[in-house]
Coordinates of C-alpha atoms and ligand atoms in Angstrom, one line a residue:
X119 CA 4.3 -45.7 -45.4
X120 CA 4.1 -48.8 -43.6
X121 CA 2.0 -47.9 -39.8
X122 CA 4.6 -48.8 -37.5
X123 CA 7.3 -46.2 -39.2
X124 CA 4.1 -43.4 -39.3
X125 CA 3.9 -44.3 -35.3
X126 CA 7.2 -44.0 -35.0
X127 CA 7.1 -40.3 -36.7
X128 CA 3.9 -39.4 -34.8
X129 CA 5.5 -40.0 -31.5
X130 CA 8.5 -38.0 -32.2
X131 CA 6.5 -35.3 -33.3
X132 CA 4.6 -35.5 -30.1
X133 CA 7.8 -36.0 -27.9
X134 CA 9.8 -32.8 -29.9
X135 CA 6.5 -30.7 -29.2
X136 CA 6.2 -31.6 -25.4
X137 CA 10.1 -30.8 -25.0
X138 CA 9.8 -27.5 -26.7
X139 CA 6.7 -26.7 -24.5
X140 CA 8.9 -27.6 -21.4
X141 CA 12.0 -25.2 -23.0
X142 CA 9.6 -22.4 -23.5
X143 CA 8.4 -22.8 -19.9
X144 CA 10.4 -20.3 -17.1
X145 CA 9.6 -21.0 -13.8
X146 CA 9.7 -16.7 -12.6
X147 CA 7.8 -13.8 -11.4
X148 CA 6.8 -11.2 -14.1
X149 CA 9.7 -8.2 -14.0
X150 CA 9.0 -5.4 -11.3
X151 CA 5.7 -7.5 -9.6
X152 CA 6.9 -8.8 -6.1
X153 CA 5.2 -11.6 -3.8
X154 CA 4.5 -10.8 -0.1
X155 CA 6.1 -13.5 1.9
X156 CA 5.0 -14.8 4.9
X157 CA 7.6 -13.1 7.2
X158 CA 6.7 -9.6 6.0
X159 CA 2.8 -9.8 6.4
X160 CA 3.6 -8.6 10.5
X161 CA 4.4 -5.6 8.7
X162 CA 1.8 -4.8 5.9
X163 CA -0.9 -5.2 8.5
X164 CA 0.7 -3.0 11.1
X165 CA 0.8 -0.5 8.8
X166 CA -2.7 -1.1 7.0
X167 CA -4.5 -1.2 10.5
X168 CA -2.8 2.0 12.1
X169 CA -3.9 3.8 8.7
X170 CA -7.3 2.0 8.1
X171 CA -7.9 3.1 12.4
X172 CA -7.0 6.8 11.8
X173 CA -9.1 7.1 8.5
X174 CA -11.9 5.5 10.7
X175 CA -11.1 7.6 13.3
X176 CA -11.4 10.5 11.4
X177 CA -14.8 9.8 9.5
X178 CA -13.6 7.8 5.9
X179 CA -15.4 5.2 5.0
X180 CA -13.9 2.3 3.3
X181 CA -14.4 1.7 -0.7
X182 CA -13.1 -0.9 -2.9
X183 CA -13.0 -0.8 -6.9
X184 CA -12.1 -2.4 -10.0
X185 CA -8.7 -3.0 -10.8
X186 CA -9.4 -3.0 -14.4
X187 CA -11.6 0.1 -15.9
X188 CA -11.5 1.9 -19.5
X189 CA -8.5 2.9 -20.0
X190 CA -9.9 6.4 -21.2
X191 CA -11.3 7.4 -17.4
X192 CA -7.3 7.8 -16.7
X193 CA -6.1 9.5 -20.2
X194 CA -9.0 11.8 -19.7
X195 CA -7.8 12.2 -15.6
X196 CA -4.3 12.0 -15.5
X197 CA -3.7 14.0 -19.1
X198 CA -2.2 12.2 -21.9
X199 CA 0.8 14.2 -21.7
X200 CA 1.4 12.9 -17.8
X201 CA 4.3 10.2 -17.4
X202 CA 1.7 7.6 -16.4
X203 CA -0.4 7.7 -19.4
X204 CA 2.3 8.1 -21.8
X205 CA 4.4 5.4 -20.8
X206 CA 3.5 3.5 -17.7
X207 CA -0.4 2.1 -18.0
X208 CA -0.7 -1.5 -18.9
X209 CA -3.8 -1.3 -21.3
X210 CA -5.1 -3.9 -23.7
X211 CA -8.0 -4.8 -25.6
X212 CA -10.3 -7.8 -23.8
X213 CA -12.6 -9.7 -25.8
X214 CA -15.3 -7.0 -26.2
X215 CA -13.1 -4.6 -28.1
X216 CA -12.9 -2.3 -25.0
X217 CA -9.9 -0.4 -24.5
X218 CA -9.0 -1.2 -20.6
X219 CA -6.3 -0.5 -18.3
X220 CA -4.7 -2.0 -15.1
X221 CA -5.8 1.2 -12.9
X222 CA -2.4 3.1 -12.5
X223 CA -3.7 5.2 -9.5
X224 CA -6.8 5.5 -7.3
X225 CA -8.0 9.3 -7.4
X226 CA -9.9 8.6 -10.9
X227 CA -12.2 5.2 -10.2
X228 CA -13.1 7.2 -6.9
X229 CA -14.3 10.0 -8.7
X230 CA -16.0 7.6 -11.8
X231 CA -17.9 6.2 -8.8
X232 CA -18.6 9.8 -6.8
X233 CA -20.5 10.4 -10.7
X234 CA -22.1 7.2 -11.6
X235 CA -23.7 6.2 -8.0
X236 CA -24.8 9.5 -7.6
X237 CA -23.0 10.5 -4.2
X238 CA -23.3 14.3 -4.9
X239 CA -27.0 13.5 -3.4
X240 CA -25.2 12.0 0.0
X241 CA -24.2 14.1 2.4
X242 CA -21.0 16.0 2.0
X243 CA -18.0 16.4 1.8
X244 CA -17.6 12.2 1.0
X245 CA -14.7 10.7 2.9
X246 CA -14.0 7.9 1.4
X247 CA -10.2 5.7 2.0
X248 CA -8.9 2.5 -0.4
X249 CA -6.0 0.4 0.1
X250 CA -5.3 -1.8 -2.8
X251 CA -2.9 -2.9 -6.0
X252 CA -1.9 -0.2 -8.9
X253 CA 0.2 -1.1 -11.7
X254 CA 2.6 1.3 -13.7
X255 CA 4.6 -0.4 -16.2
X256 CA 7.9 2.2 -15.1
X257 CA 11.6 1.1 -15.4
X258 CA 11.8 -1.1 -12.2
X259 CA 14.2 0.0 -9.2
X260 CA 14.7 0.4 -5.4
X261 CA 11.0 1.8 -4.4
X262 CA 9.7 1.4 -8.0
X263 CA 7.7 -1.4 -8.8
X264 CA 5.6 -2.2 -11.9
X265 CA 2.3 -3.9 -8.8
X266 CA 3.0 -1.7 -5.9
X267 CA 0.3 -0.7 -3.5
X268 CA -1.3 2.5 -2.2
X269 CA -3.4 4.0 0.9
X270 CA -5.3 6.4 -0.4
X271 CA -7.9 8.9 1.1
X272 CA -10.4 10.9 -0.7
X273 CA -12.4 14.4 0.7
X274 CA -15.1 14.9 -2.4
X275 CA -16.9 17.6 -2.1
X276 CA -15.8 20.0 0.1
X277 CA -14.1 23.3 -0.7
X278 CA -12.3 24.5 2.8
X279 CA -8.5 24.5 3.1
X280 CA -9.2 22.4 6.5
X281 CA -9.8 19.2 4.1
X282 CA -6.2 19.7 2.6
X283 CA -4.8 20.4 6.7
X284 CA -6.5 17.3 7.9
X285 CA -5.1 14.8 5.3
X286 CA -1.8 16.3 5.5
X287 CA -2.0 16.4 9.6
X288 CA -3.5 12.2 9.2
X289 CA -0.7 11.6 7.2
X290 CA 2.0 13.1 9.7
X291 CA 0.4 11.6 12.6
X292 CA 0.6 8.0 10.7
X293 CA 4.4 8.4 9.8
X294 CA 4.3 9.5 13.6
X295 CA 3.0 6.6 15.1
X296 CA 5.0 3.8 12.8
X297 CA 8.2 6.3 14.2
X298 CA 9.5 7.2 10.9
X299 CA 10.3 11.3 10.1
X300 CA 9.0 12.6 7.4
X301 CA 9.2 15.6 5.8
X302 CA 6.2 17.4 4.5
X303 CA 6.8 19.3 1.2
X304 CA 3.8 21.5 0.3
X305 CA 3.0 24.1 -2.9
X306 CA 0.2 25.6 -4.1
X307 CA -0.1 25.6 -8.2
X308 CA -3.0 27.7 -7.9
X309 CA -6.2 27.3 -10.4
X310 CA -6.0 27.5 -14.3
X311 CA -6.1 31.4 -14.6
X312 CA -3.0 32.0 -12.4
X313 CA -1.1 29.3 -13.4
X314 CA -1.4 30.4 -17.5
X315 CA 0.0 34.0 -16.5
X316 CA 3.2 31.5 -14.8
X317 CA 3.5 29.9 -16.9
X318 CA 4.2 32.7 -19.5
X319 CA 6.8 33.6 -17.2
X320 CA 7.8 30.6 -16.8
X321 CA 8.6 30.0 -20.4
X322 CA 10.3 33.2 -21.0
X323 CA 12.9 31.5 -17.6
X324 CA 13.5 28.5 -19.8
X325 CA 13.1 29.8 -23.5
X326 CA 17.6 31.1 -23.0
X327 CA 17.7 28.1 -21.2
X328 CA 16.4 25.4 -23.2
X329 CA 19.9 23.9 -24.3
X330 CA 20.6 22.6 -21.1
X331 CA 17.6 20.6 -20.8
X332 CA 17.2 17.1 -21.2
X333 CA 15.5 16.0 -24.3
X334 CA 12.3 15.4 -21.7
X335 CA 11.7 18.5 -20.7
X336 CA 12.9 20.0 -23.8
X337 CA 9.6 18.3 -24.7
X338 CA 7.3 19.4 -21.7
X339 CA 8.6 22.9 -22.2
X340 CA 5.8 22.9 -24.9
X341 CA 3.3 20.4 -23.5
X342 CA 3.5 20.4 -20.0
X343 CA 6.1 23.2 -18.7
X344 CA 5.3 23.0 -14.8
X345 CA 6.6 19.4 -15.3
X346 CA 9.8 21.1 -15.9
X347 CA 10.5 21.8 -12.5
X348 CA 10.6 18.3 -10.7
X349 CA 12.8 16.8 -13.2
X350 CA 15.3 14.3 -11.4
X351 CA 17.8 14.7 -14.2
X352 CA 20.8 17.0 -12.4
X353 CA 20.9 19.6 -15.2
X354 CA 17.4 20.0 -14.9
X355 CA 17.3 20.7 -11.5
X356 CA 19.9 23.0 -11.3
X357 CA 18.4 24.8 -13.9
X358 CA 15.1 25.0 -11.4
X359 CA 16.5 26.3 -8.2
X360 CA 16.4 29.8 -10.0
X361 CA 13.4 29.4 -11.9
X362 CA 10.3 31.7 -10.8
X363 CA 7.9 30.2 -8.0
X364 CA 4.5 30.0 -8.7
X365 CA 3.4 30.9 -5.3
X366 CA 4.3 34.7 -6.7
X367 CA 1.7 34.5 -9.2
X368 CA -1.4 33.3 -7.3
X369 CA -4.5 35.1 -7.4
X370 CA -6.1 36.6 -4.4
X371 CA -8.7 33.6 -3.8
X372 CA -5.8 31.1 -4.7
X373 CA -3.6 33.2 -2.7
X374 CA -5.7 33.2 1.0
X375 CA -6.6 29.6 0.3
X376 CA -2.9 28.2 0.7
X377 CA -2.5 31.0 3.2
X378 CA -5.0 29.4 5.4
X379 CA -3.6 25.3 4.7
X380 CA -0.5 26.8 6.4
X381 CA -2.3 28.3 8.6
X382 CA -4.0 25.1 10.1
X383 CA -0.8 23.2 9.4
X384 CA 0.9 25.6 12.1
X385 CA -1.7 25.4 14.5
X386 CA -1.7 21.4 14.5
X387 CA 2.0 21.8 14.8
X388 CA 2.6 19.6 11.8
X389 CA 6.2 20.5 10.3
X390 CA 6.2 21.7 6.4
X391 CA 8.7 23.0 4.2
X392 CA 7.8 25.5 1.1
X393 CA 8.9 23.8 -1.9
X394 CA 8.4 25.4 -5.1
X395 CA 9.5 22.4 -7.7
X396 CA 6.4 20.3 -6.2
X397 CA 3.8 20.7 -9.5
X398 CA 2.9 16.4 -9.1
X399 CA 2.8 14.8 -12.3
X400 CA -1.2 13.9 -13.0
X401 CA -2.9 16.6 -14.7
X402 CA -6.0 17.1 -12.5
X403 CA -4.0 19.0 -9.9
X404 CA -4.9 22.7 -8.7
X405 CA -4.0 24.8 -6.1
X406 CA -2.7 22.8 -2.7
X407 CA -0.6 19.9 -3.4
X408 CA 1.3 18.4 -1.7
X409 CA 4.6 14.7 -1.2
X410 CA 5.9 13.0 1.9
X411 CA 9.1 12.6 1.6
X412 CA 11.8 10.6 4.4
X413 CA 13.0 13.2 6.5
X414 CA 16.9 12.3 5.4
X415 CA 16.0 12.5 1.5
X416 CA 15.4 16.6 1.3
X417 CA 16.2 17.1 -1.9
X418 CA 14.5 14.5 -3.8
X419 CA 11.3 13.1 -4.5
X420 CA 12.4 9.9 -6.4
X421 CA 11.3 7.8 -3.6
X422 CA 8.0 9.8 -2.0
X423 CA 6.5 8.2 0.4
X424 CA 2.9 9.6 -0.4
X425 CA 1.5 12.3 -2.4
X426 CA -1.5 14.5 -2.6
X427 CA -3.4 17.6 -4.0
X428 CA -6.8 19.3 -4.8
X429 CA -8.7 18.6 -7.5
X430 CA -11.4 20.7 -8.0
X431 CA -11.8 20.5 -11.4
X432 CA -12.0 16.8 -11.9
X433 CA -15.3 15.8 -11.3
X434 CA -16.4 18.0 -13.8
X435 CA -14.2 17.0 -16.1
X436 CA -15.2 13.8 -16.1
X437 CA -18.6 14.0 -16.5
X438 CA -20.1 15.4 -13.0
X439 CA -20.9 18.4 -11.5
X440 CA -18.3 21.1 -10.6
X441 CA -17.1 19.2 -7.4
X442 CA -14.3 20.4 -5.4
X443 CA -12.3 17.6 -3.9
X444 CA -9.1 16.6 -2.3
X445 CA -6.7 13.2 -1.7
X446 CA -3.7 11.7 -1.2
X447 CA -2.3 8.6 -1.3
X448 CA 0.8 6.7 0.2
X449 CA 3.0 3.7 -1.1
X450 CA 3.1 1.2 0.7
X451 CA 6.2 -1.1 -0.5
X452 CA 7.9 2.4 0.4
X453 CA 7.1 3.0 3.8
X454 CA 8.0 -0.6 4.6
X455 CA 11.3 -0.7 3.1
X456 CA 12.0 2.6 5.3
X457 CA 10.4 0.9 8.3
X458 CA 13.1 -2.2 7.7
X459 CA 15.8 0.2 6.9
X460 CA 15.1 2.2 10.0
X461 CA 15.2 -1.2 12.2
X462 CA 11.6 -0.4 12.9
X463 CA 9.9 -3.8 13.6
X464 CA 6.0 -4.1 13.7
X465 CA 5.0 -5.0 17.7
X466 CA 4.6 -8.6 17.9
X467 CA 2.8 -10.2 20.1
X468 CA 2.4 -13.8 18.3
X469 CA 3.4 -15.8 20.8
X470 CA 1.4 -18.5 21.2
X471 CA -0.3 -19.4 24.7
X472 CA -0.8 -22.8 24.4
X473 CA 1.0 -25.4 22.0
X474 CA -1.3 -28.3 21.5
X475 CA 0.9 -31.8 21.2
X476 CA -0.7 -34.9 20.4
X477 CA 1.2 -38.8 20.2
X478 CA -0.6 -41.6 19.0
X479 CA -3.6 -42.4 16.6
X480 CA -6.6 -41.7 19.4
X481 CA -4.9 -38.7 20.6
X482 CA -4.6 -37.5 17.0
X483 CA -8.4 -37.9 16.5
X484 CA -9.0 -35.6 19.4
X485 CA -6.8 -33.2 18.8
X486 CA -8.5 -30.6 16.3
X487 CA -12.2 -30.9 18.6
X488 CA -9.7 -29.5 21.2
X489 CA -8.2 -27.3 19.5
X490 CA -11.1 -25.6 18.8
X491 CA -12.8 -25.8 22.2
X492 CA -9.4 -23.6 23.2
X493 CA -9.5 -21.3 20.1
X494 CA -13.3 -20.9 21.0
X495 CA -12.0 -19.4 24.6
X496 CA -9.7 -17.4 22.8
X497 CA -6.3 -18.8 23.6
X498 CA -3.6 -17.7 21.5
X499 CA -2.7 -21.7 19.7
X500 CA -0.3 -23.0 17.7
X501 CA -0.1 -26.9 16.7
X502 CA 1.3 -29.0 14.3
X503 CA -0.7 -32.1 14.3
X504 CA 0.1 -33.8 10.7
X505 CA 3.6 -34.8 13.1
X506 CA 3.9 -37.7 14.8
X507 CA 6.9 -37.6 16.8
X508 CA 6.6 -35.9 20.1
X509 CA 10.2 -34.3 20.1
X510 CA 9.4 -32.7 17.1
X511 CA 6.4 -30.7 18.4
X512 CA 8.1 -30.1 21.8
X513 CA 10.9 -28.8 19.9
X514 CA 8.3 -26.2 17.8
X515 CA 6.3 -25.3 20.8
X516 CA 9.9 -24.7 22.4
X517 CA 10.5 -22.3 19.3
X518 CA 7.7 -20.8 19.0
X519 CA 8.2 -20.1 22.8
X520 CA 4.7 -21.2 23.7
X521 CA 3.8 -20.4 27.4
X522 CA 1.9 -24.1 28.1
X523 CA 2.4 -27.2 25.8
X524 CA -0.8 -29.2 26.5
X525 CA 0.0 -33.1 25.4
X526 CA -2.2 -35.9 24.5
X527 CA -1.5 -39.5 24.6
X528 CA -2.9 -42.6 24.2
X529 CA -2.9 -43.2 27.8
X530 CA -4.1 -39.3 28.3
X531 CA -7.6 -40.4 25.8
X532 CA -8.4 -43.6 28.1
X533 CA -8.0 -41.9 31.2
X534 CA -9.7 -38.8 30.5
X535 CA -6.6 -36.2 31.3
X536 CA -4.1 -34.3 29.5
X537 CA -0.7 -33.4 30.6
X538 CA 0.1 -29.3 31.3
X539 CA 3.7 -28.3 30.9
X540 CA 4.6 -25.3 32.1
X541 CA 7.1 -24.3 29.4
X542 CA 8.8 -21.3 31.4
X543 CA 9.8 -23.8 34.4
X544 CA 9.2 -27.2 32.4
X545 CA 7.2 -28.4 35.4
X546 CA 4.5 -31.0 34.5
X547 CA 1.3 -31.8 35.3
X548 CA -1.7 -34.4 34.9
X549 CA -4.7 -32.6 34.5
X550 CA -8.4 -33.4 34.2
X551 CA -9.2 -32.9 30.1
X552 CA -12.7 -31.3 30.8
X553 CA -11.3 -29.4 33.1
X554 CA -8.3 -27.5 30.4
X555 CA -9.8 -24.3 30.4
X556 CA -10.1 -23.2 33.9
X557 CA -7.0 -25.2 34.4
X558 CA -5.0 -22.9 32.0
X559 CA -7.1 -19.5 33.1
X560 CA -6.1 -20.6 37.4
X561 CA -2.4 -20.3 36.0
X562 CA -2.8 -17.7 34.1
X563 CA -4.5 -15.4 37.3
X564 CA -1.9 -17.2 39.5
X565 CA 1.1 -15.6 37.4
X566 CA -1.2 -12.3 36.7
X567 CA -0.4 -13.0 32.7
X568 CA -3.6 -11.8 31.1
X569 CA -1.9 -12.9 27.6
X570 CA -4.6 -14.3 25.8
Ligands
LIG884 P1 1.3 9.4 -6.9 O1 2.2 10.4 -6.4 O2 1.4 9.0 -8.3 O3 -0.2 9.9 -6.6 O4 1.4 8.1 -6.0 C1 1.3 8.1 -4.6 C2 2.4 7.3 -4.0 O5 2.3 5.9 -4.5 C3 3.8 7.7 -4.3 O6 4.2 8.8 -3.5 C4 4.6 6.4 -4.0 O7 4.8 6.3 -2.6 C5 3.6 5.4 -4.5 N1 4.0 4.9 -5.9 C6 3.7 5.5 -7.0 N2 4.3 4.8 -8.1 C7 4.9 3.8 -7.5 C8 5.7 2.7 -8.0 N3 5.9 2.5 -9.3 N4 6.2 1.8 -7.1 C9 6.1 1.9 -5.8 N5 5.3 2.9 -5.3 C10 4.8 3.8 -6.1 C11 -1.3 9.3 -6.9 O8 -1.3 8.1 -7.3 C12 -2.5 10.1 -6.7 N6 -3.7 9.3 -7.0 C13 -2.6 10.5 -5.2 C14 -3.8 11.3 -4.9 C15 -4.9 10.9 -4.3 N7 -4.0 12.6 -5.3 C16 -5.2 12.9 -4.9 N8 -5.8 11.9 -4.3

């Protein structure tokens, strides 16, 4: 074949490979994962500081770990029968060979680390508190997401009913202070001897029933019957309302434990309402547990805006001493689509003090040294010096609703001032440039604003 013609078929080649590259390409965000814009950051870190404060407050410390870890540390947690396991963790197989999963939840890293740092030796209980990403690969919808993220607090080590009452009590005082109502629903599913005598019972409720259920929990009725009772499907939970409680088959120690949660929950005059049908759907669960739900959304859990429980027989389980322990954690996305739904707006206070203008090349060169000199005094600033055309930044500083628009010019630079205008009256004034800061603090006494 003569070269120019085998050019001629190499380039085509080429060309049809880069187009089918381009066709193959899709500019979009993977199903279920959602970007944070901007505009709604105001929110995520009113909410993450009020919570982060209160878990200071209240003795947590902060931890941060792995988003990917063996995928086995949650099929041994969460029970390979549990919703998550079965059908929502991403897991693959990285280059090593190992097994490993995007963590789905926050309870089992904390307790992989409790064992394998040895913090049964610190003192206890350990108070620990994470904020962070968790992936569950569920059918996405309004409050469901497949990257969503979680607050989550951790007691480990400590036995007393008070751990459960003070979470809870943190939690409602959170919801409190964001101004959102919240309804407490609280159980107890007592330890494994009690619940295998319910669950007997509970079997013998379902066994006449069993037609009616939805091919599901026809299947948890042998795996995982508790699950049975916080099915969302209608026929399921009609079938519920009449099904025994566990609560009426606690043992005596299981029994004075839950008695005393309520106890404290009374006294600290946090609100709570008995719900039989909350069993939570990770295996490690025993005795209190525990879901915040809206206060307008009773009768469903679908879109809980936290959940919680002891877990006393985890740490064992996993590897570690017998440990008991206690958590919860809350979903974020959730509580701020409430907070938006509510009309609830985070407190804003971004106003900036002083706009910094600059016109002209010399000004320009000045502008981010004094800048910084104000930032340094800590003056709230805003700026936007890659313009050039002074309307434009008056017009920003005008919309950002600036209190003082500072402005440079050439003729500013040569004569060693800046001009001050008072945005509120749009008075204007030449003032000495070394002399900015005490300039801007006079005013600022003179008006009694102490905004900055
Ligand atoms: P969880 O109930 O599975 O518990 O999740 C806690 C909260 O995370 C839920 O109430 C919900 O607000 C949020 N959440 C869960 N899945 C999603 C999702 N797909 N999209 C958006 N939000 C979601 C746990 O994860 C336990 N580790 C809690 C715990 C801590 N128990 C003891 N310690």
């Amino acid at each position: 074949m003569p070269r120019r013609k085998r050019e001629k078929i190499a380039l085509k080649k080429t060309e049809t490979s880069r187009r089918t590259r381009r066709s193959s390409f899709e500019l979009r965000r993977i199903r279920g994962m959602k970007d944070i814009l901007p505009e709604d950051m105001s929110y995520w870190d009113w909410v993450i500081s009020k919570a982060e404060c209160l878990a200071l407050a209240y003795g947590f410390k902060k931890i941060e770990t792995p988003i990917l870890e063996l995928a086995s540390l949650f099929t041994r947690s969460l029970g390979k029968g549990s919703d998550v396991v079965e059908k929502e963790m991403f897991v693959f197989t990285e280059k090593g060979g190992e097994e490993v999963a995007l963590r789905p939840e926050g309870t089992a890293p904390l307790v992989r680390v409790y064992i394998e740092h040895g913090f049964l030796n610190r003192p206890q209980p350990v108070k620990l508190y994470y904020f962070g990403p968790f992936f569950r690969h569920d059918r996405p919808q309004a409050g469901r997401f497949r990257q969503f993220h979680q607050f989550g607090l951790e007691t480990i080590g400590e036995a007393s009913p008070m751990a459960e009452a003070e979470l809870i009590f943190l939690s409602f005082i959170l919801f409190k202070e964001l101004g959102l109502d919240v309804s407490i629903q609280i159980n107890s599913i007592g330890c494994p001897d009690c619940r295998s005598s319910y669950i007997k019972v509970l079997k013998e409720y379902y066994s006449s029933r069993k037609k009616y259920l939805c091919e599901t929990c026809k299947k948890r009725w042998s795996k995982n019957p508790l699950r049975l009772l916080d099915c969302k499907e209608t026929d399921c939970r009609e079938l519920s309302l009449d099904a025994p409680h566990i609560i009426d088959h606690l043992d005596e120690e299981c029994r004075k434990h839950f008695t005393k949660v309520l106890e404290y929950l009374d006294e600290a005059e946090v609100p709570y309402t008995l719900n039989p049908r909350i069993v939570r759907g990770l295996d490690y669960y025993n005795r209190t547990c525990f879901e915040i739900w809206p206060s307008d959304e009773e009768t469903s859990s679908q879109n809980a805006l936290g959940g919680g429980g002891r877990y006393d027989y985890l740490i064992k389980e996993l590897g570690g001493r017998e440990t008991p322990a206690v958590g919860l954690a809350l979903g974020l996305e959730r509580i701020i689509i409430l907070l938006k739904e509510k009309n609830i707006k985070p407190p804003v206070d971004s106003r900036p003090l002083i706009f910094v203008a600059q016109l002209g090349e010399s000004a320009k060169k000045k502008s981010l040294r004094l800048y910084e000199r104000l930032r340094k005094e800590g003056f709230r600033l805003a700026q936007a010096f890659t313009k050039d055309s002074l309307k434009n930044q008056l017009s920003l500083a005008d919309k950002l609703e600036a209190r003082f628009t500072l402005i440079l010019g050439q003729k500013e630079v040569l004569d060693k001032t800046i001009l001050l205008r008072d945005m509120e009256n749009g008075s204007q004034e030449v003032i000495d440039f070394n002399k900015i800061v005490s300039e801007i603090k006079k005013r600022l006494e003179k008006k009694n604003n102490n905004q900055f």
